[in-house]
């Protein structure tokens, strides 16, 4: 399964980085177990890393931003992915059949992903990323690249200073 290889690669990347900035990304037609940006963000959140989601530019990051703001983006539903991502039903079936042998492999559960993101929300992002809740709401929705870059850089600077690296 290529999805397992992509997931392993994403875990490695997250383990070797200290923060995640997400912009765009395919929200359908992907090759993995879920859209790559979504998986990377969930892994980063699991590790308590600072996360900056530039959602106003759409794509998978836009869907995550919508969910973080309490929405229910269609792109983060199983029905949408089965309809729009060629071979996804087969990918999930193969994963689920192998998952029975690996108790540590999580189910691909879109309702649980949506719930988790809505529970994290801008306040949960603010707890780790050096921005306040209002700044996170702006970052999740702005379509201004200047504003988005400024906010991400501000947050990264705050985290850097807070963690004693500066």
Short mmCIF file of N, CA and C in Angstrom, two decimals:
data_model
loop_
_atom_site.label_atom_id
_atom_site.label_comp_id
_atom_site.label_asym_id
_atom_site.label_seq_id
_atom_site.Cartn_x
_atom_site.Cartn_y
_atom_site.Cartn_z
N UNK A 1 0.83 -1.20 0.00
CA UNK A 1 0.00 0.00 0.00
C UNK A 1 0.87 1.25 0.00
N UNK A 2 0.71 2.07 -1.02
CA UNK A 2 1.46 3.32 -1.07
C UNK A 2 1.07 4.24 0.09
N UNK A 3 -0.19 4.15 0.54
CA UNK A 3 -0.64 4.96 1.65
C UNK A 3 0.16 4.73 2.91
N UNK A 4 0.57 3.49 3.16
CA UNK A 4 1.38 3.19 4.34
C UNK A 4 2.76 3.83 4.23
N UNK A 5 3.32 3.81 3.04
CA UNK A 5 4.63 4.45 2.83
C UNK A 5 4.53 5.95 3.01
N UNK A 6 3.47 6.55 2.48
CA UNK A 6 3.30 8.00 2.63
C UNK A 6 3.08 8.37 4.10
N UNK A 7 2.31 7.56 4.81
CA UNK A 7 2.10 7.82 6.24
C UNK A 7 3.41 7.72 7.01
N UNK A 8 4.22 6.71 6.70
CA UNK A 8 5.51 6.55 7.37
C UNK A 8 6.41 7.76 7.08
N UNK A 9 6.41 8.21 5.84
CA UNK A 9 7.20 9.38 5.48
C UNK A 9 6.73 10.61 6.25
N UNK A 10 5.42 10.79 6.35
CA UNK A 10 4.88 11.95 7.06
C UNK A 10 5.23 11.89 8.55
N UNK A 11 5.16 10.73 9.14
CA UNK A 11 5.55 10.59 10.55
C UNK A 11 7.01 10.99 10.75
N UNK A 12 7.87 10.55 9.84
CA UNK A 12 9.29 10.89 9.92
C UNK A 12 9.52 12.39 9.80
N UNK A 13 8.84 13.00 8.85
CA UNK A 13 8.98 14.44 8.66
C UNK A 13 8.54 15.19 9.91
N UNK A 14 7.40 14.80 10.46
CA UNK A 14 6.89 15.48 11.66
C UNK A 14 7.85 15.28 12.83
N UNK A 15 8.41 14.09 12.95
CA UNK A 15 9.35 13.83 14.05
C UNK A 15 10.62 14.67 13.93
N UNK A 16 10.98 15.07 12.72
CA UNK A 16 12.23 15.81 12.53
C UNK A 16 12.03 17.32 12.37
N UNK A 17 10.81 17.79 12.59
CA UNK A 17 10.54 19.22 12.49
C UNK A 17 9.93 19.72 13.80
N UNK A 18 9.95 21.04 13.96
CA UNK A 18 9.44 21.61 15.20
C UNK A 18 8.13 22.34 15.06
N UNK A 19 7.68 22.56 13.83
CA UNK A 19 6.43 23.30 13.58
C UNK A 19 5.91 22.91 12.21
N UNK A 20 4.65 23.24 11.96
CA UNK A 20 4.03 22.91 10.67
C UNK A 20 3.29 24.13 10.15
N UNK A 21 3.60 24.51 8.92
CA UNK A 21 2.86 25.55 8.20
C UNK A 21 2.15 24.85 7.06
N UNK A 22 0.83 25.02 6.98
CA UNK A 22 0.05 24.32 5.95
C UNK A 22 -0.62 25.32 5.02
N UNK A 23 -0.46 25.09 3.74
CA UNK A 23 -1.03 25.94 2.71
C UNK A 23 -1.46 25.05 1.55
N UNK A 24 -2.71 25.16 1.14
CA UNK A 24 -3.19 24.43 -0.03
C UNK A 24 -3.25 22.93 0.20
N UNK A 25 -2.75 22.19 -0.76
CA UNK A 25 -2.74 20.73 -0.68
C UNK A 25 -3.97 20.12 -1.32
N UNK A 26 -3.77 18.95 -1.89
CA UNK A 26 -4.87 18.24 -2.55
C UNK A 26 -5.88 17.78 -1.50
N UNK A 27 -7.14 18.11 -1.73
CA UNK A 27 -8.19 17.66 -0.81
C UNK A 27 -8.92 16.44 -1.37
N UNK A 28 -8.58 16.06 -2.58
CA UNK A 28 -9.15 14.85 -3.20
C UNK A 28 -8.18 14.39 -4.28
N UNK A 29 -8.32 13.16 -4.71
CA UNK A 29 -7.44 12.63 -5.74
C UNK A 29 -6.03 12.34 -5.24
N UNK A 30 -5.86 12.16 -3.96
CA UNK A 30 -4.56 11.91 -3.34
C UNK A 30 -4.25 10.42 -3.40
N UNK A 31 -3.03 10.04 -3.02
CA UNK A 31 -2.61 8.65 -3.08
C UNK A 31 -2.57 7.96 -1.72
N UNK A 32 -2.64 8.70 -0.63
CA UNK A 32 -2.48 8.14 0.70
C UNK A 32 -3.77 7.64 1.31
N UNK A 33 -3.74 7.56 2.64
CA UNK A 33 -4.90 7.09 3.39
C UNK A 33 -5.89 8.21 3.66
N UNK A 34 -5.42 9.45 3.53
CA UNK A 34 -6.25 10.65 3.64
C UNK A 34 -5.45 11.77 2.99
N UNK A 35 -6.05 12.93 2.77
CA UNK A 35 -5.26 14.02 2.19
C UNK A 35 -4.00 14.27 3.02
N UNK A 36 -2.86 14.40 2.34
CA UNK A 36 -1.57 14.51 3.01
C UNK A 36 -1.48 15.64 4.01
N UNK A 37 -2.00 16.82 3.65
CA UNK A 37 -1.97 17.97 4.57
C UNK A 37 -2.74 17.63 5.84
N UNK A 38 -3.86 16.96 5.70
CA UNK A 38 -4.67 16.60 6.86
C UNK A 38 -3.88 15.66 7.77
N UNK A 39 -3.27 14.65 7.19
CA UNK A 39 -2.50 13.70 7.99
C UNK A 39 -1.31 14.39 8.67
N UNK A 40 -0.60 15.24 7.95
CA UNK A 40 0.54 15.94 8.54
C UNK A 40 0.11 16.83 9.69
N UNK A 41 -0.99 17.54 9.52
CA UNK A 41 -1.47 18.41 10.59
C UNK A 41 -1.89 17.61 11.82
N UNK A 42 -2.58 16.51 11.61
CA UNK A 42 -2.99 15.68 12.74
C UNK A 42 -1.78 15.12 13.48
N UNK A 43 -0.78 14.69 12.74
CA UNK A 43 0.44 14.18 13.38
C UNK A 43 1.15 15.29 14.16
N UNK A 44 1.22 16.49 13.59
CA UNK A 44 1.85 17.62 14.27
C UNK A 44 1.08 17.99 15.53
N UNK A 45 -0.24 17.99 15.45
CA UNK A 45 -1.07 18.29 16.62
C UNK A 45 -0.87 17.23 17.70
N UNK A 46 -0.76 15.96 17.29
CA UNK A 46 -0.51 14.88 18.25
C UNK A 46 0.77 15.11 19.03
N UNK A 47 1.76 15.71 18.39
CA UNK A 47 3.05 15.96 19.03
C UNK A 47 3.09 17.29 19.77
N UNK A 48 2.00 18.04 19.72
CA UNK A 48 1.97 19.33 20.40
C UNK A 48 2.78 20.40 19.70
N UNK A 49 3.05 20.19 18.42
CA UNK A 49 3.84 21.17 17.67
C UNK A 49 3.02 22.41 17.35
N UNK A 50 3.69 23.56 17.22
CA UNK A 50 3.00 24.74 16.72
C UNK A 50 2.53 24.48 15.29
N UNK A 51 1.28 24.81 15.03
CA UNK A 51 0.67 24.60 13.72
C UNK A 51 0.10 25.92 13.24
N UNK A 52 0.36 26.23 11.97
CA UNK A 52 -0.13 27.46 11.33
C UNK A 52 -0.85 27.04 10.06
N UNK A 53 -2.16 27.21 10.03
CA UNK A 53 -2.97 26.77 8.90
C UNK A 53 -3.42 28.00 8.11
N UNK A 54 -2.91 28.12 6.90
CA UNK A 54 -3.26 29.22 6.01
C UNK A 54 -4.47 28.77 5.18
N UNK A 55 -5.62 28.81 5.81
CA UNK A 55 -6.81 28.22 5.23
C UNK A 55 -7.49 29.01 4.14
N UNK A 56 -7.26 30.31 4.10
CA UNK A 56 -7.95 31.15 3.12
C UNK A 56 -7.59 30.88 1.68
N UNK A 57 -6.57 30.08 1.44
CA UNK A 57 -6.13 29.79 0.08
C UNK A 57 -6.71 28.48 -0.44
N UNK A 58 -7.57 27.84 0.37
CA UNK A 58 -8.29 26.65 -0.08
C UNK A 58 -7.50 25.37 0.07
N UNK A 59 -7.88 24.38 -0.73
CA UNK A 59 -7.25 23.08 -0.69
C UNK A 59 -7.53 22.35 0.61
N UNK A 60 -6.70 21.37 0.90
CA UNK A 60 -6.87 20.58 2.12
C UNK A 60 -6.67 21.46 3.36
N UNK A 61 -5.75 22.42 3.29
CA UNK A 61 -5.55 23.34 4.42
C UNK A 61 -6.82 24.16 4.66
N UNK A 62 -7.50 24.53 3.60
CA UNK A 62 -8.77 25.26 3.72
C UNK A 62 -9.84 24.41 4.39
N UNK A 63 -9.87 23.12 4.04
CA UNK A 63 -10.84 22.21 4.67
C UNK A 63 -10.53 22.05 6.15
N UNK A 64 -9.26 21.92 6.50
CA UNK A 64 -8.86 21.81 7.90
C UNK A 64 -9.23 23.09 8.64
N UNK A 65 -8.97 24.25 8.03
CA UNK A 65 -9.31 25.53 8.66
C UNK A 65 -10.80 25.60 8.94
N UNK A 66 -11.60 25.20 7.97
CA UNK A 66 -13.05 25.19 8.14
C UNK A 66 -13.44 24.32 9.33
N UNK A 67 -12.84 23.13 9.42
CA UNK A 67 -13.14 22.22 10.54
C UNK A 67 -12.68 22.80 11.87
N UNK A 68 -11.52 23.44 11.89
CA UNK A 68 -11.03 24.07 13.12
C UNK A 68 -11.97 25.17 13.59
N UNK A 69 -12.66 25.79 12.65
CA UNK A 69 -13.62 26.84 12.97
C UNK A 69 -15.02 26.29 13.23
N UNK A 70 -15.14 24.97 13.33
CA UNK A 70 -16.41 24.35 13.67
C UNK A 70 -17.26 23.96 12.48
N UNK A 71 -16.75 24.13 11.27
CA UNK A 71 -17.50 23.75 10.08
C UNK A 71 -17.40 22.26 9.80
N UNK A 72 -18.12 21.84 8.79
CA UNK A 72 -18.11 20.43 8.37
C UNK A 72 -17.83 20.38 6.87
N UNK A 73 -16.57 20.63 6.49
CA UNK A 73 -16.25 20.65 5.07
C UNK A 73 -16.49 19.31 4.40
N UNK A 74 -17.10 19.37 3.24
CA UNK A 74 -17.41 18.16 2.48
C UNK A 74 -16.15 17.35 2.18
N UNK A 75 -15.03 18.04 1.97
CA UNK A 75 -13.78 17.35 1.62
C UNK A 75 -13.30 16.44 2.75
N UNK A 76 -13.81 16.63 3.95
CA UNK A 76 -13.40 15.78 5.07
C UNK A 76 -14.52 14.80 5.44
N UNK A 77 -15.16 14.27 4.40
CA UNK A 77 -16.15 13.22 4.60
C UNK A 77 -15.77 12.00 3.76
N UNK A 78 -16.07 10.85 4.27
CA UNK A 78 -15.77 9.61 3.55
C UNK A 78 -16.53 9.56 2.23
N UNK A 79 -17.78 9.97 2.24
CA UNK A 79 -18.59 9.91 1.01
C UNK A 79 -17.95 10.74 -0.10
N UNK A 80 -17.47 11.93 0.24
CA UNK A 80 -16.83 12.79 -0.76
C UNK A 80 -15.57 12.13 -1.31
N UNK A 81 -14.77 11.57 -0.42
CA UNK A 81 -13.52 10.95 -0.87
C UNK A 81 -13.77 9.71 -1.72
N UNK A 82 -14.76 8.93 -1.35
CA UNK A 82 -15.08 7.74 -2.16
C UNK A 82 -15.56 8.14 -3.55
N UNK A 83 -16.27 9.26 -3.63
CA UNK A 83 -16.78 9.73 -4.92
C UNK A 83 -15.68 10.39 -5.76
N UNK A 84 -14.77 11.11 -5.13
CA UNK A 84 -13.82 11.96 -5.86
C UNK A 84 -12.40 11.44 -5.96
N UNK A 85 -12.05 10.42 -5.18
CA UNK A 85 -10.68 9.93 -5.18
C UNK A 85 -10.66 8.52 -5.75
N UNK A 86 -10.16 8.41 -6.96
CA UNK A 86 -10.15 7.15 -7.67
C UNK A 86 -9.39 6.08 -6.89
N UNK A 87 -10.00 4.92 -6.73
CA UNK A 87 -9.37 3.80 -6.06
C UNK A 87 -9.36 3.89 -4.53
N UNK A 88 -10.02 4.92 -3.98
CA UNK A 88 -9.95 5.12 -2.53
C UNK A 88 -10.65 4.00 -1.77
N UNK A 89 -11.74 3.50 -2.29
CA UNK A 89 -12.43 2.38 -1.62
C UNK A 89 -11.51 1.17 -1.50
N UNK A 90 -10.77 0.89 -2.57
CA UNK A 90 -9.83 -0.23 -2.55
C UNK A 90 -8.68 0.02 -1.57
N UNK A 91 -8.20 1.26 -1.54
CA UNK A 91 -7.12 1.61 -0.61
C UNK A 91 -7.57 1.39 0.83
N UNK A 92 -8.77 1.88 1.16
CA UNK A 92 -9.28 1.72 2.52
C UNK A 92 -9.53 0.25 2.86
N UNK A 93 -10.05 -0.50 1.91
CA UNK A 93 -10.30 -1.92 2.15
C UNK A 93 -8.99 -2.66 2.43
N UNK A 94 -7.97 -2.38 1.64
CA UNK A 94 -6.66 -3.03 1.84
C UNK A 94 -6.07 -2.62 3.18
N UNK A 95 -6.19 -1.35 3.53
CA UNK A 95 -5.67 -0.87 4.82
C UNK A 95 -6.41 -1.54 5.97
N UNK A 96 -7.73 -1.56 5.88
CA UNK A 96 -8.52 -2.15 6.96
C UNK A 96 -8.24 -3.64 7.13
N UNK A 97 -8.00 -4.35 6.03
CA UNK A 97 -7.71 -5.78 6.14
C UNK A 97 -6.36 -6.01 6.81
N UNK A 98 -5.40 -5.14 6.57
CA UNK A 98 -4.08 -5.26 7.22
C UNK A 98 -4.11 -4.71 8.64
N UNK A 99 -5.02 -3.79 8.90
CA UNK A 99 -5.11 -3.15 10.22
C UNK A 99 -5.50 -4.17 11.29
N UNK A 100 -6.21 -5.21 10.92
CA UNK A 100 -6.60 -6.23 11.90
C UNK A 100 -5.38 -6.90 12.53
N UNK A 101 -4.25 -6.89 11.82
CA UNK A 101 -3.01 -7.48 12.33
C UNK A 101 -2.16 -6.47 13.11
N UNK A 102 -2.54 -5.20 13.07
CA UNK A 102 -1.75 -4.14 13.69
C UNK A 102 -2.66 -3.28 14.57
N UNK A 103 -2.69 -3.60 15.84
CA UNK A 103 -3.60 -2.90 16.75
C UNK A 103 -3.27 -1.42 16.91
N UNK A 104 -2.06 -1.02 16.55
CA UNK A 104 -1.68 0.39 16.69
C UNK A 104 -2.07 1.23 15.47
N UNK A 105 -2.60 0.62 14.44
CA UNK A 105 -3.02 1.38 13.26
C UNK A 105 -4.43 1.92 13.51
N UNK A 106 -4.57 3.20 13.43
CA UNK A 106 -5.87 3.83 13.68
C UNK A 106 -6.80 3.67 12.47
N UNK A 107 -8.07 3.62 12.75
CA UNK A 107 -9.06 3.61 11.68
C UNK A 107 -9.05 4.97 10.99
N UNK A 108 -9.37 4.98 9.72
CA UNK A 108 -9.53 6.24 8.99
C UNK A 108 -10.98 6.65 9.24
N UNK A 109 -11.16 7.59 10.15
CA UNK A 109 -12.48 7.94 10.68
C UNK A 109 -12.72 9.43 10.50
N UNK A 110 -13.35 9.79 9.38
CA UNK A 110 -13.57 11.21 9.08
C UNK A 110 -14.43 11.93 10.12
N UNK A 111 -15.51 11.35 10.63
CA UNK A 111 -16.25 12.05 11.68
C UNK A 111 -15.38 12.34 12.91
N UNK A 112 -14.51 11.41 13.28
CA UNK A 112 -13.63 11.63 14.43
C UNK A 112 -12.61 12.73 14.13
N UNK A 113 -12.14 12.80 12.90
CA UNK A 113 -11.20 13.86 12.50
C UNK A 113 -11.89 15.22 12.60
N UNK A 114 -13.10 15.31 12.08
CA UNK A 114 -13.85 16.58 12.16
C UNK A 114 -14.09 16.99 13.60
N UNK A 115 -14.48 16.05 14.43
CA UNK A 115 -14.73 16.34 15.84
C UNK A 115 -13.46 16.81 16.52
N UNK A 116 -12.37 16.12 16.28
CA UNK A 116 -11.10 16.49 16.90
C UNK A 116 -10.68 17.90 16.50
N UNK A 117 -10.76 18.21 15.21
CA UNK A 117 -10.36 19.54 14.76
C UNK A 117 -11.25 20.62 15.34
N UNK A 118 -12.56 20.36 15.41
CA UNK A 118 -13.46 21.38 15.97
C UNK A 118 -13.20 21.57 17.46
N UNK A 119 -12.83 20.50 18.16
CA UNK A 119 -12.50 20.61 19.59
C UNK A 119 -11.20 21.37 19.81
N UNK A 120 -10.25 21.23 18.93
CA UNK A 120 -8.99 21.97 19.03
C UNK A 120 -9.25 23.44 18.77
N UNK A 121 -9.85 23.74 17.63
CA UNK A 121 -10.22 25.10 17.28
C UNK A 121 -9.07 26.09 17.40
N UNK A 122 -9.36 27.36 17.19
CA UNK A 122 -8.34 28.40 17.29
C UNK A 122 -7.70 28.47 18.68
N UNK A 123 -8.46 28.19 19.72
CA UNK A 123 -7.90 28.24 21.07
C UNK A 123 -6.85 27.15 21.27
N UNK A 124 -7.11 25.98 20.75
CA UNK A 124 -6.13 24.90 20.85
C UNK A 124 -4.87 25.18 20.06
N UNK A 125 -5.02 25.80 18.90
CA UNK A 125 -3.84 26.20 18.13
C UNK A 125 -3.04 27.22 18.92
N UNK A 126 -3.75 28.19 19.53
CA UNK A 126 -3.09 29.26 20.27
C UNK A 126 -2.27 28.73 21.44
N UNK A 127 -2.68 27.63 22.01
CA UNK A 127 -1.96 27.07 23.15
C UNK A 127 -0.53 26.68 22.79
N UNK A 128 -0.26 26.44 21.51
CA UNK A 128 1.07 25.98 21.11
C UNK A 128 1.78 26.88 20.12
N UNK A 129 1.05 27.73 19.38
CA UNK A 129 1.70 28.37 18.23
C UNK A 129 2.11 29.83 18.40
N UNK A 130 1.99 30.40 19.59
CA UNK A 130 2.47 31.76 19.82
C UNK A 130 1.55 32.86 19.34
N UNK A 131 0.44 32.51 18.73
CA UNK A 131 -0.57 33.48 18.32
C UNK A 131 -1.73 33.40 19.29
N UNK A 132 -2.50 34.49 19.40
CA UNK A 132 -3.69 34.40 20.23
C UNK A 132 -4.84 33.85 19.39
N UNK A 133 -5.97 33.66 20.03
CA UNK A 133 -7.11 33.05 19.34
C UNK A 133 -7.58 33.89 18.16
N UNK A 134 -7.65 35.20 18.32
CA UNK A 134 -8.09 36.09 17.23
C UNK A 134 -7.11 36.03 16.06
N UNK A 135 -5.82 36.00 16.36
CA UNK A 135 -4.82 35.91 15.29
C UNK A 135 -4.94 34.58 14.56
N UNK A 136 -5.21 33.51 15.29
CA UNK A 136 -5.41 32.21 14.64
C UNK A 136 -6.64 32.22 13.75
N UNK A 137 -7.73 32.84 14.22
CA UNK A 137 -8.93 32.93 13.38
C UNK A 137 -8.62 33.68 12.08
N UNK A 138 -7.85 34.76 12.19
CA UNK A 138 -7.47 35.52 11.00
C UNK A 138 -6.60 34.67 10.08
N UNK A 139 -5.63 33.97 10.65
CA UNK A 139 -4.75 33.12 9.84
C UNK A 139 -5.55 32.02 9.12
N UNK A 140 -6.56 31.48 9.79
CA UNK A 140 -7.36 30.42 9.19
C UNK A 140 -8.21 30.90 8.02
N UNK A 141 -8.46 32.21 7.95
CA UNK A 141 -9.41 32.71 6.95
C UNK A 141 -8.85 33.71 5.95
N UNK A 142 -7.72 34.36 6.25
CA UNK A 142 -7.24 35.42 5.36
C UNK A 142 -6.86 34.90 3.98
N UNK A 143 -7.11 35.74 3.00
CA UNK A 143 -6.68 35.45 1.63
C UNK A 143 -5.51 36.35 1.24
N UNK A 144 -5.01 37.08 2.22
CA UNK A 144 -3.86 37.95 1.99
C UNK A 144 -2.58 37.19 2.35
N UNK A 145 -1.74 36.99 1.36
CA UNK A 145 -0.48 36.30 1.62
C UNK A 145 0.39 37.10 2.58
N UNK A 146 0.37 38.42 2.46
CA UNK A 146 1.16 39.26 3.37
C UNK A 146 0.71 39.05 4.82
N UNK A 147 -0.59 39.07 5.06
CA UNK A 147 -1.11 38.87 6.42
C UNK A 147 -0.76 37.47 6.92
N UNK A 148 -0.94 36.47 6.08
CA UNK A 148 -0.68 35.09 6.48
C UNK A 148 0.80 34.89 6.83
N UNK A 149 1.68 35.40 6.01
CA UNK A 149 3.12 35.25 6.28
C UNK A 149 3.49 36.00 7.55
N UNK A 150 2.96 37.21 7.71
CA UNK A 150 3.24 37.99 8.92
C UNK A 150 2.79 37.23 10.17
N UNK A 151 1.60 36.68 10.15
CA UNK A 151 1.09 35.94 11.32
C UNK A 151 1.92 34.69 11.60
N UNK A 152 2.23 33.93 10.57
CA UNK A 152 3.04 32.72 10.77
C UNK A 152 4.42 33.07 11.32
N UNK A 153 5.04 34.09 10.77
CA UNK A 153 6.36 34.51 11.26
C UNK A 153 6.29 35.05 12.69
N UNK A 154 5.22 35.78 13.00
CA UNK A 154 5.04 36.28 14.36
C UNK A 154 4.91 35.11 15.33
N UNK A 155 4.09 34.15 14.99
CA UNK A 155 3.92 32.98 15.86
C UNK A 155 5.21 32.20 16.03
N UNK A 156 5.91 31.95 14.93
CA UNK A 156 7.17 31.21 15.02
C UNK A 156 8.18 31.96 15.88
N UNK A 157 8.22 33.27 15.75
CA UNK A 157 9.12 34.08 16.57
C UNK A 157 8.76 33.99 18.04
N UNK A 158 7.47 34.05 18.34
CA UNK A 158 7.01 33.94 19.73
C UNK A 158 7.37 32.58 20.32
N UNK A 159 7.17 31.53 19.55
CA UNK A 159 7.50 30.18 20.02
C UNK A 159 9.01 30.06 20.24
N UNK A 160 9.77 30.59 19.30
CA UNK A 160 11.23 30.56 19.42
C UNK A 160 11.68 31.25 20.69
N UNK A 161 11.14 32.43 20.97
CA UNK A 161 11.50 33.18 22.16
C UNK A 161 11.02 32.47 23.43
N UNK A 162 9.80 31.95 23.40
CA UNK A 162 9.21 31.27 24.55
C UNK A 162 9.98 30.02 24.94
N UNK A 163 10.42 29.28 23.94
CA UNK A 163 11.10 28.01 24.21
C UNK A 163 12.58 28.18 24.53
N UNK A 164 13.00 29.43 24.66
CA UNK A 164 14.38 29.71 25.07
C UNK A 164 15.41 29.45 23.99
N UNK A 165 14.96 29.35 22.74
CA UNK A 165 15.92 29.11 21.67
C UNK A 165 16.53 30.41 21.16
N UNK A 166 16.05 31.53 21.65
CA UNK A 166 16.55 32.81 21.13
C UNK A 166 17.20 33.53 22.17
#
